[in-house]
mmCIF file with all atom_site columns, C-alpha atoms in Angstrom:
data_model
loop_
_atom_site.group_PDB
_atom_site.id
_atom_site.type_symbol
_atom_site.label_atom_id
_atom_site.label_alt_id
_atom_site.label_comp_id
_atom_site.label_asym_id
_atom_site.label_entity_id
_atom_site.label_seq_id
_atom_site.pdbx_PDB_ins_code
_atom_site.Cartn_x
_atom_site.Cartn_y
_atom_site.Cartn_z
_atom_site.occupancy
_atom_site.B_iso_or_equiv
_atom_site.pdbx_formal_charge
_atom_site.auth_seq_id
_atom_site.auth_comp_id
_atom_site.auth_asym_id
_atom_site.auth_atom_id
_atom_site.pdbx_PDB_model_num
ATOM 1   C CA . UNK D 1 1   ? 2.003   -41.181 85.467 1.00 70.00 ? 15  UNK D CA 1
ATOM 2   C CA . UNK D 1 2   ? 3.300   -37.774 84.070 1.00 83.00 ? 16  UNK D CA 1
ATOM 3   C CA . UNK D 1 3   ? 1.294   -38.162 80.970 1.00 83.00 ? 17  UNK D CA 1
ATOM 4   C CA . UNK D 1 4   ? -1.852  -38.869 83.044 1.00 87.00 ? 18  UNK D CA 1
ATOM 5   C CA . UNK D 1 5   ? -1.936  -35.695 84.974 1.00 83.00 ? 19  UNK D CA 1
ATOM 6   C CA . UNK D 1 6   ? -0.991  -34.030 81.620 1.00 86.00 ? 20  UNK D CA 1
ATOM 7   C CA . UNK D 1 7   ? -4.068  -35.388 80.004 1.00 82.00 ? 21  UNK D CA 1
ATOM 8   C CA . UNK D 1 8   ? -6.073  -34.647 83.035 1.00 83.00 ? 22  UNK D CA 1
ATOM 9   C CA . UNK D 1 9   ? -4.582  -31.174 82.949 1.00 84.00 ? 23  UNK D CA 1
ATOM 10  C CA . UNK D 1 10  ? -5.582  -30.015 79.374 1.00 86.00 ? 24  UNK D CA 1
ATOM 11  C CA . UNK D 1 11  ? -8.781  -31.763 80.010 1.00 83.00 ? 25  UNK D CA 1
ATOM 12  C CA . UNK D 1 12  ? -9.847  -29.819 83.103 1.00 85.00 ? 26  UNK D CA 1
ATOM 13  C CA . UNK D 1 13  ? -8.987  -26.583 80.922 1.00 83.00 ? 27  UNK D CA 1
ATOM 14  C CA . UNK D 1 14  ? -10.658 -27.378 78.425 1.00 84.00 ? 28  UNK D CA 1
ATOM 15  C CA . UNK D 1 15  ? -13.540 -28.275 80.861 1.00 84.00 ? 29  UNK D CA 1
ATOM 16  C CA . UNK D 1 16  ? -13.693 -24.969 82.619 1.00 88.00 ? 30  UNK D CA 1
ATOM 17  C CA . UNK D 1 17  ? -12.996 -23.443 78.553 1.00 85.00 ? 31  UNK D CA 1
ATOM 18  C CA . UNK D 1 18  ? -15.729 -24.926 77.936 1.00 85.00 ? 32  UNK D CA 1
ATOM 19  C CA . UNK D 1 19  ? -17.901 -24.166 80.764 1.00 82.00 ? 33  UNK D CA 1
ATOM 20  C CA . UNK D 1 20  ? -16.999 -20.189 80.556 1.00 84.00 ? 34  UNK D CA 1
ATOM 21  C CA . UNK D 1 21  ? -18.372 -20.410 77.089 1.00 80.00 ? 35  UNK D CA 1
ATOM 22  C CA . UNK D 1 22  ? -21.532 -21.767 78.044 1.00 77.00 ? 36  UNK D CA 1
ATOM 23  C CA . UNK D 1 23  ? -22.460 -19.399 80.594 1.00 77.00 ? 37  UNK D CA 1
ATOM 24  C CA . UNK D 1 24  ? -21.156 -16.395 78.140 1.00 84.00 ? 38  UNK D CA 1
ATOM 25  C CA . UNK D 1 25  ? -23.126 -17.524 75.208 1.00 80.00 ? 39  UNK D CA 1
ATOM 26  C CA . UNK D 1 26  ? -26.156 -17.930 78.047 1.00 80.00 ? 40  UNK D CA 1
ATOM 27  C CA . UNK D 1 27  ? -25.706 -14.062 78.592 1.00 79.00 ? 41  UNK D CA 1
ATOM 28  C CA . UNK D 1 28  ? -25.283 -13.018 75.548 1.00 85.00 ? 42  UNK D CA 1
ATOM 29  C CA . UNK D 1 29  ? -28.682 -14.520 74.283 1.00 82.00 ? 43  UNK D CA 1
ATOM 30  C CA . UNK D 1 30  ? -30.606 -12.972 77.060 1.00 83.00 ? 44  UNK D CA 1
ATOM 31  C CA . UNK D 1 31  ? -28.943 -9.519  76.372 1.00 86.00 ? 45  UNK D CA 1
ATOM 32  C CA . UNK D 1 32  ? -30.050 -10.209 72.797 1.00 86.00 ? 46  UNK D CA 1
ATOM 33  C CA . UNK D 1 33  ? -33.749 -10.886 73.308 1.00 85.00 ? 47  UNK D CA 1
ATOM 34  C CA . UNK D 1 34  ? -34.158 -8.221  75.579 1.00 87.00 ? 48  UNK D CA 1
ATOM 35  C CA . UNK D 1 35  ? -32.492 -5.601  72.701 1.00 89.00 ? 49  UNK D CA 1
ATOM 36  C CA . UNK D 1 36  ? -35.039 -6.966  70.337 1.00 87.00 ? 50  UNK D CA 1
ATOM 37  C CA . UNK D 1 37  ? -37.761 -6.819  72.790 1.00 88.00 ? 51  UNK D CA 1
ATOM 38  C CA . UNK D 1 38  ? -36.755 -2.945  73.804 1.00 90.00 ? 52  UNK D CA 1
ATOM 39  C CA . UNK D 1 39  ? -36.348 -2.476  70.038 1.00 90.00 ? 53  UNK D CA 1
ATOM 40  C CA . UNK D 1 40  ? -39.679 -3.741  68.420 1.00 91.00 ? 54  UNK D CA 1
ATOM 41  C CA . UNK D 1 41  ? -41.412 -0.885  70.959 1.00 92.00 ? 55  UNK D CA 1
ATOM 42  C CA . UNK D 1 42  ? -39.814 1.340   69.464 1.00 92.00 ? 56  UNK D CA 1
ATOM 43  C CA . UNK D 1 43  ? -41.193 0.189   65.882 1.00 92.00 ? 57  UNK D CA 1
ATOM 44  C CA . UNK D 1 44  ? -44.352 -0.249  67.797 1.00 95.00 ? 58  UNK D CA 1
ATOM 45  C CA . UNK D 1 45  ? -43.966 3.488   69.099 1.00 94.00 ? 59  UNK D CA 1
ATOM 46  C CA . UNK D 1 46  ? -43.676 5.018   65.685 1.00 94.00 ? 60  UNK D CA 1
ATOM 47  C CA . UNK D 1 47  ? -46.277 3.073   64.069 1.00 94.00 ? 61  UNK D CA 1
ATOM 48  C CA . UNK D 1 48  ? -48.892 4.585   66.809 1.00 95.00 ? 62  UNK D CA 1
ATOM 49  C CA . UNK D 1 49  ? -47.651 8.014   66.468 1.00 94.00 ? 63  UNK D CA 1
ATOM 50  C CA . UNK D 1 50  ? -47.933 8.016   62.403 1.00 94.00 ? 64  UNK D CA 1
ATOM 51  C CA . UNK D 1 51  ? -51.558 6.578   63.281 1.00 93.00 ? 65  UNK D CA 1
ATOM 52  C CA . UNK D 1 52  ? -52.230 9.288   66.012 1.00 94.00 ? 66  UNK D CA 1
ATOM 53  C CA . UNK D 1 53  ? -50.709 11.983  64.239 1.00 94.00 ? 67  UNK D CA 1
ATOM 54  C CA . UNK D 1 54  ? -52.786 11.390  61.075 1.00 93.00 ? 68  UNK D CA 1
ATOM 55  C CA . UNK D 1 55  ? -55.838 11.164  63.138 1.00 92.00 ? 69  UNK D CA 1
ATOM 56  C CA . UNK D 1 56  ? -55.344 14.084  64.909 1.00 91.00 ? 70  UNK D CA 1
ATOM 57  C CA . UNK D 1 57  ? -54.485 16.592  61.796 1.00 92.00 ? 71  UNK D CA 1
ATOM 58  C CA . UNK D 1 58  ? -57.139 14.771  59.627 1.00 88.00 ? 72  UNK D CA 1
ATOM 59  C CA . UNK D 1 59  ? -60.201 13.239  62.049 1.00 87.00 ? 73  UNK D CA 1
ATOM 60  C CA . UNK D 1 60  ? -60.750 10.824  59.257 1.00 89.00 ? 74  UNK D CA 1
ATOM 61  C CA . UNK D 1 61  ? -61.652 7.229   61.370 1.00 89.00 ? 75  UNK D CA 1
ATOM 62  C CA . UNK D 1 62  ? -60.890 5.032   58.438 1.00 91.00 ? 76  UNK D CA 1
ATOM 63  C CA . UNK D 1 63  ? -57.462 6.346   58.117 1.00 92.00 ? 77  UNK D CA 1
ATOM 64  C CA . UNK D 1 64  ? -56.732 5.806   61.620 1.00 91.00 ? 78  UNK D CA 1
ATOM 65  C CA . UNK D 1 65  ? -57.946 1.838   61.011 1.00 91.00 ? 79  UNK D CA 1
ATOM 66  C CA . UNK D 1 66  ? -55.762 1.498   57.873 1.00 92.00 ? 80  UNK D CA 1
ATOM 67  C CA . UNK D 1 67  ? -52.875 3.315   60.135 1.00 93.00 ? 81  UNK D CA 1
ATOM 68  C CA . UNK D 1 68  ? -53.429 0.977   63.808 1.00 94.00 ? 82  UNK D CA 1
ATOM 69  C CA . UNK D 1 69  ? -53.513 -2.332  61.358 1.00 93.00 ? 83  UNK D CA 1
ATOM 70  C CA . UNK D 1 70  ? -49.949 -1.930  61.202 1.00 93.00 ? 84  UNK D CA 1
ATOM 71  C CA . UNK D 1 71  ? -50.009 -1.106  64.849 1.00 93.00 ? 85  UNK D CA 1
ATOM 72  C CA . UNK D 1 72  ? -51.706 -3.813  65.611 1.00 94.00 ? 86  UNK D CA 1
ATOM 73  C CA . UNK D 1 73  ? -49.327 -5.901  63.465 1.00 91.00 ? 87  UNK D CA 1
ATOM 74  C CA . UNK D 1 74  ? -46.289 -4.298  65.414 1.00 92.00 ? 88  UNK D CA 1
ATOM 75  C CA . UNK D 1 75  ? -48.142 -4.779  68.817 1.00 91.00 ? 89  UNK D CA 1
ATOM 76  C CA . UNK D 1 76  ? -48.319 -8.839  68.111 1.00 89.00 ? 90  UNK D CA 1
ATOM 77  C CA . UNK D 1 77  ? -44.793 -8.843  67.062 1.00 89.00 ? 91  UNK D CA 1
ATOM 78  C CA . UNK D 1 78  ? -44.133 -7.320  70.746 1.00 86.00 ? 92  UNK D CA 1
ATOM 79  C CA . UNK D 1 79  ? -46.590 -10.520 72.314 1.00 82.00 ? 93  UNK D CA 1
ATOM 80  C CA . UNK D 1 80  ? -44.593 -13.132 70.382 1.00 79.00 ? 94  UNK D CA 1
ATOM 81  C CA . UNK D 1 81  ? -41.844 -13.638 72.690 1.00 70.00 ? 95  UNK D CA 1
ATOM 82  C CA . UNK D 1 82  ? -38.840 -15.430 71.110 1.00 70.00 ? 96  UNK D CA 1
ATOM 83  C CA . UNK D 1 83  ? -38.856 -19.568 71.750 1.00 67.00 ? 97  UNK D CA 1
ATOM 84  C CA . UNK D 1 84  ? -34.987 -19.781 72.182 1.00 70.00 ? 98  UNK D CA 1
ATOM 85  C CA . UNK D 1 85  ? -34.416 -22.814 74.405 1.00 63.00 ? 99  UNK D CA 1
ATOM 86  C CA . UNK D 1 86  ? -32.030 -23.598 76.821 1.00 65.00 ? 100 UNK D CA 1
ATOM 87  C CA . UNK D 1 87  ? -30.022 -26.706 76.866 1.00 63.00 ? 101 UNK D CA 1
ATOM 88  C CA . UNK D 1 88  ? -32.201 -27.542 79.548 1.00 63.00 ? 102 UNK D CA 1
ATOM 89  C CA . UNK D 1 89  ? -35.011 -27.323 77.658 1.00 66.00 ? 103 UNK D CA 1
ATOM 90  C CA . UNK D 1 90  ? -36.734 -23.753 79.378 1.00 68.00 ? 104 UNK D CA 1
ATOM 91  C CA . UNK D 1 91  ? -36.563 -20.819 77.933 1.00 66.00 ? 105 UNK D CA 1
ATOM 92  C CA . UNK D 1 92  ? -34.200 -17.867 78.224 1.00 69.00 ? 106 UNK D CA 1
ATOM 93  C CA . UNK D 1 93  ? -36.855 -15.431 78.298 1.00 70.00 ? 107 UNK D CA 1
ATOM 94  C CA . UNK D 1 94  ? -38.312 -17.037 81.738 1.00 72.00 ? 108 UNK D CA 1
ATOM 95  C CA . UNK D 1 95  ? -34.752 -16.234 82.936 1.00 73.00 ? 109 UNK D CA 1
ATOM 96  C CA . UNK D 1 96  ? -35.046 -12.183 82.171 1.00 78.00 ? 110 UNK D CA 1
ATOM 97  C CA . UNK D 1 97  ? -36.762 -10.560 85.253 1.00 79.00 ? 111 UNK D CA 1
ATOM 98  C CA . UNK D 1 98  ? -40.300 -8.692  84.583 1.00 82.00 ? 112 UNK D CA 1
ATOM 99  C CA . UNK D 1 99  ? -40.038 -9.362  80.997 1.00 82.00 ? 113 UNK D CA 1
ATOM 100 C CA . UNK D 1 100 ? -43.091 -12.424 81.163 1.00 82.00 ? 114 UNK D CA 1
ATOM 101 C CA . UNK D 1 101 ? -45.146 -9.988  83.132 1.00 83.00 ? 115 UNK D CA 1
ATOM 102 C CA . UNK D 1 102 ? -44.786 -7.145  80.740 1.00 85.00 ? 116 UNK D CA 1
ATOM 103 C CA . UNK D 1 103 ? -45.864 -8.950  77.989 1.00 84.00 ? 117 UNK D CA 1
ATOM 104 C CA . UNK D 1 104 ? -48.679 -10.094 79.693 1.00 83.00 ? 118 UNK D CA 1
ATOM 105 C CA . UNK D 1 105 ? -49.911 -7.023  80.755 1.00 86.00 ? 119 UNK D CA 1
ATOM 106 C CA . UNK D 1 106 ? -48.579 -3.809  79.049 1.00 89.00 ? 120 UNK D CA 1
ATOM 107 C CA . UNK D 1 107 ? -48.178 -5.695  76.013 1.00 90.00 ? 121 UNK D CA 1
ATOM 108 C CA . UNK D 1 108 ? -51.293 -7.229  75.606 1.00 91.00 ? 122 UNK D CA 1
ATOM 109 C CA . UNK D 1 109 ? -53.525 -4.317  76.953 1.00 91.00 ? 123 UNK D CA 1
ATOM 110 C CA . UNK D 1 110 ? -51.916 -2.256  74.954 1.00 93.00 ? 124 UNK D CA 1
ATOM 111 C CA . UNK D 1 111 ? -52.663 -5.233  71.818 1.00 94.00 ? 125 UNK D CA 1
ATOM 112 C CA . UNK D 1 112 ? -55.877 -4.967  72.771 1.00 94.00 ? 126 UNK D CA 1
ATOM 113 C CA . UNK D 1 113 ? -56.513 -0.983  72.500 1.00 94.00 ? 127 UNK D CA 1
ATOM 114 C CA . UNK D 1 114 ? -55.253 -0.839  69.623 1.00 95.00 ? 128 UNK D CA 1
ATOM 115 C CA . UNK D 1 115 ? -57.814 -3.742  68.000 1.00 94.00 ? 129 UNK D CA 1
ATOM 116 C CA . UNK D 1 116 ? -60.429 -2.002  70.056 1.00 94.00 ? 130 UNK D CA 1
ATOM 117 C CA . UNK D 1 117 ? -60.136 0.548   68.281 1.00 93.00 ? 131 UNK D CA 1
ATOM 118 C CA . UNK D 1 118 ? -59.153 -0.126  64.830 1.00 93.00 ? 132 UNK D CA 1
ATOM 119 C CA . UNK D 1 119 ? -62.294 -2.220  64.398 1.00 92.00 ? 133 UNK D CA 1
ATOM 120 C CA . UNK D 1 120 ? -64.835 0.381   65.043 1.00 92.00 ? 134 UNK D CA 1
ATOM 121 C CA . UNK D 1 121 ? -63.406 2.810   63.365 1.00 90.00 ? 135 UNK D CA 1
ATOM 122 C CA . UNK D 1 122 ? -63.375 0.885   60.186 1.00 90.00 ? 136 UNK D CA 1
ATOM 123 C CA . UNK D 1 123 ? -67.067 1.973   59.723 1.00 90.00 ? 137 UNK D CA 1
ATOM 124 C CA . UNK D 1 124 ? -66.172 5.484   60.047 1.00 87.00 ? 138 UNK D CA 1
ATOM 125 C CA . UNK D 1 125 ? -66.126 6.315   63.793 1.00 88.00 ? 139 UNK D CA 1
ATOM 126 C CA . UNK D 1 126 ? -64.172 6.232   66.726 1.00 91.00 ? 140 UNK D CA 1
ATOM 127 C CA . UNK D 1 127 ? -64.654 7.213   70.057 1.00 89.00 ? 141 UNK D CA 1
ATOM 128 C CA . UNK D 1 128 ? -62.933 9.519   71.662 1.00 91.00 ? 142 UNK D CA 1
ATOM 129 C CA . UNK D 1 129 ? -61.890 7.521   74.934 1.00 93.00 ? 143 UNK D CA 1
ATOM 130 C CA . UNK D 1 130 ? -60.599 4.994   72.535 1.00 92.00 ? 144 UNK D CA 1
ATOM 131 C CA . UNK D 1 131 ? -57.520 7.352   70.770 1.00 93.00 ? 145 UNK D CA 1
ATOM 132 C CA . UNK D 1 132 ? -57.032 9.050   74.258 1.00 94.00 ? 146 UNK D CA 1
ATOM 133 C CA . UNK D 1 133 ? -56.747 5.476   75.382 1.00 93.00 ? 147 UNK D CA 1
ATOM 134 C CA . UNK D 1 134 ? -54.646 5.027   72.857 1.00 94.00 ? 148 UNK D CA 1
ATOM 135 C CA . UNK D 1 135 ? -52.857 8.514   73.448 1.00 94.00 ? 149 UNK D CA 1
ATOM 136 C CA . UNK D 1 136 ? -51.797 7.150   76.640 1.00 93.00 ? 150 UNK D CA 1
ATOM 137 C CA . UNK D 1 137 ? -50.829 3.888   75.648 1.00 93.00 ? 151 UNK D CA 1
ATOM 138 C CA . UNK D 1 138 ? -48.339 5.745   73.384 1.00 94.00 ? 152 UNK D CA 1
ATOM 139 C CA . UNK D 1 139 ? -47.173 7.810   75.939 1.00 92.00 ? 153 UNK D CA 1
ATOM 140 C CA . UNK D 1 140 ? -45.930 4.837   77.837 1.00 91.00 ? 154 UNK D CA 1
ATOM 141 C CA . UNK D 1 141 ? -44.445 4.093   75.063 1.00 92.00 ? 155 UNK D CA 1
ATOM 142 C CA . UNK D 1 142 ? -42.315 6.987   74.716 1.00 92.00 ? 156 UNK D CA 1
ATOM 143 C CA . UNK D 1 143 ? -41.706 6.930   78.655 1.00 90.00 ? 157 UNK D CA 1
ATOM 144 C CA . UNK D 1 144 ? -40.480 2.903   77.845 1.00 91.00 ? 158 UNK D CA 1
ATOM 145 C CA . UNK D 1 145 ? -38.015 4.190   75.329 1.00 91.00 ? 159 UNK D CA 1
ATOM 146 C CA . UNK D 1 146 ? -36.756 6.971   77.499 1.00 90.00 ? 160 UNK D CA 1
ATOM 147 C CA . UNK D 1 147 ? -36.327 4.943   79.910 1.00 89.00 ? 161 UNK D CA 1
ATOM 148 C CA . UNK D 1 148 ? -34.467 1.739   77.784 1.00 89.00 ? 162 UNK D CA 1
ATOM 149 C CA . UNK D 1 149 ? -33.467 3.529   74.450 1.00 87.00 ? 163 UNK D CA 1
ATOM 150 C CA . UNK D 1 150 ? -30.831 6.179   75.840 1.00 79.00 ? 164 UNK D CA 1
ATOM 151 C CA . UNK D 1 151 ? -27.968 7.409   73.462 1.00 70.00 ? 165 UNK D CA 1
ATOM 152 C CA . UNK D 1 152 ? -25.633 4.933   75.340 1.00 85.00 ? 166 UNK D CA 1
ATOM 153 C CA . UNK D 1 153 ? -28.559 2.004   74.223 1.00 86.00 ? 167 UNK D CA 1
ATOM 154 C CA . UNK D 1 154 ? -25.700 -0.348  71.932 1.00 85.00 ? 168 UNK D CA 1
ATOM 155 C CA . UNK D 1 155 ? -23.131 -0.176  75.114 1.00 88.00 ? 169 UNK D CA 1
ATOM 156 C CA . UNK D 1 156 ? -25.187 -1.080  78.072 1.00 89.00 ? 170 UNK D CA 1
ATOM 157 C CA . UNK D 1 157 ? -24.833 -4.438  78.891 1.00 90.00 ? 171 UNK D CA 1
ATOM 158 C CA . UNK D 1 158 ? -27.553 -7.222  80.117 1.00 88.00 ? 172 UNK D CA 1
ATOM 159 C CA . UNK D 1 159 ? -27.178 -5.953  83.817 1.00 89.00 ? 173 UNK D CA 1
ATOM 160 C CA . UNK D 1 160 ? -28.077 -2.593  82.762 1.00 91.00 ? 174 UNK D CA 1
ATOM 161 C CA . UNK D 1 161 ? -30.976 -3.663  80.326 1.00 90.00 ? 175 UNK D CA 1
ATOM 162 C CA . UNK D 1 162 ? -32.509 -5.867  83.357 1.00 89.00 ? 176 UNK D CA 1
ATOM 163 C CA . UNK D 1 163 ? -32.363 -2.600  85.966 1.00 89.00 ? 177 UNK D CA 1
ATOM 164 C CA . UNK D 1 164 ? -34.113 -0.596  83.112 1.00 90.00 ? 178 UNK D CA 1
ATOM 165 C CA . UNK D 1 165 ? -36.859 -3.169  82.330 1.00 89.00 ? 179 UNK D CA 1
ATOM 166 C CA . UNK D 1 166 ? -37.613 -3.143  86.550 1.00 89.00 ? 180 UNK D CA 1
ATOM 167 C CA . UNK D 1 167 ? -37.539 0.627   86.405 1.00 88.00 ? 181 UNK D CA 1
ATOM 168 C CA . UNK D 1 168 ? -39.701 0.815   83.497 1.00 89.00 ? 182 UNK D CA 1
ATOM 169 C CA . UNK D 1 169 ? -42.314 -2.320  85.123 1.00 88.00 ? 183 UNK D CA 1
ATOM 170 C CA . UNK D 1 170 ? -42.173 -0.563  88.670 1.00 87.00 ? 184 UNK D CA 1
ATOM 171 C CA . UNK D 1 171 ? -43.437 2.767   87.372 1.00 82.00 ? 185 UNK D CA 1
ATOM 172 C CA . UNK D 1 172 ? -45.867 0.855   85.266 1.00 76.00 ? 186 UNK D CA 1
ATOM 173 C CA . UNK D 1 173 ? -47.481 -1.549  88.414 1.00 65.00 ? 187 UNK D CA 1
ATOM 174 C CA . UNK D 1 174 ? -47.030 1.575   90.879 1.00 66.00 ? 188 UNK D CA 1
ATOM 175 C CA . UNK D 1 175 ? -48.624 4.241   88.468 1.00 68.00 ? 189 UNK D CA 1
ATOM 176 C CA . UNK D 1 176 ? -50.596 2.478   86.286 1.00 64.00 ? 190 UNK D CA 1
ATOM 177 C CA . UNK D 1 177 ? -51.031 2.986   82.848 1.00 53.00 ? 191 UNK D CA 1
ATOM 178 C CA . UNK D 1 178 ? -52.365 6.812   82.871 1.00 47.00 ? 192 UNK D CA 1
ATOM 179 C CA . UNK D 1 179 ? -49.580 7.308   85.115 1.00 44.00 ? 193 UNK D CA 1
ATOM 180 C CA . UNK D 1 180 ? -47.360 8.230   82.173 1.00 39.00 ? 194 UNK D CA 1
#
């Protein structure tokens, strides 16, 4: 009987071992799409600044094209949301708060600027409500990576990187996106 509740023993720890590891590994793959989420803005960020910048000290429209294609590259990168699946089968990304709705509206308007613009201006012009569109489209970018990308950005923790993303989405749906 003593070996019984011996074997029951180490199997119950190794149970709830077991168990803890599960739901840590389950956190620790939401806090790292969300890091790779918050970081692939800021490659998107840069890549429409070089693009802006150029235009802006230049005014040459088919240098701002060649510049947004890799914009537009970075900007699909951002859409793509990473597949990792649950053992249940869902997704891990459906589990981090305002991050669906972000891509499916910041993200993809912001997409969709970007090609608005780059194709026109491939023959040479561009209008102007198109790069301030753009402009401001950038500027939320910069007020995303304030917001997400502090100097303490490797030490926050998912808790931290969730309240961000719902600061960052509630200024977004209350303002708008020339709110920024």
């Amino acid at each position: 009987m003593k070996k019984w509740k011996i074997a029951f023993g180490i199997a119950a720890f190794v149970a709830i071992g077991l168990a803890a590891a599960l739901v840590w590994q389950n956190h620790q793959i939401k806090e790292d799409l969300l890091r790779a989420y918050i970081l692939e803005h800021a490659s998107l960020e840069q890549a429409l600044a070089i693009a802006l910048d150029e235009y802006d000290s230049a005014g040459d429209a088919r240098q701002l094209s060649a510049d947004l294609v890799i914009a537009y590259g970075q900007s699909q990168v951002v859409m793509q949301p990473a597949d990792v699946r649950k053992l249940t089968g869902g997704y891990f990304r459906d589990d981090i708060p305002y991050l669906m709705e972000l891509q499916g509206t910041w993200d993809y308007n912001m997409m969709l600027a970007i090609q608005e613009t780059m194709i026109p201006a491939r023959s040479g012009e561009v209008a102007e409500e198109q790069v301030e569109e753009l402009k401001a489209h950038y500027d939320s970018l910069l007020a995303f990576n304030k917001i997400l990308l502090s100097n303490r950005f490797e030490k926050k923790g998912l808790a931290e990187l969730e309240s961000d993303i719902e600061k960052f989405y509630m200024k977004y749906v209350l303002d708008g996106p020339s709110g920024f």
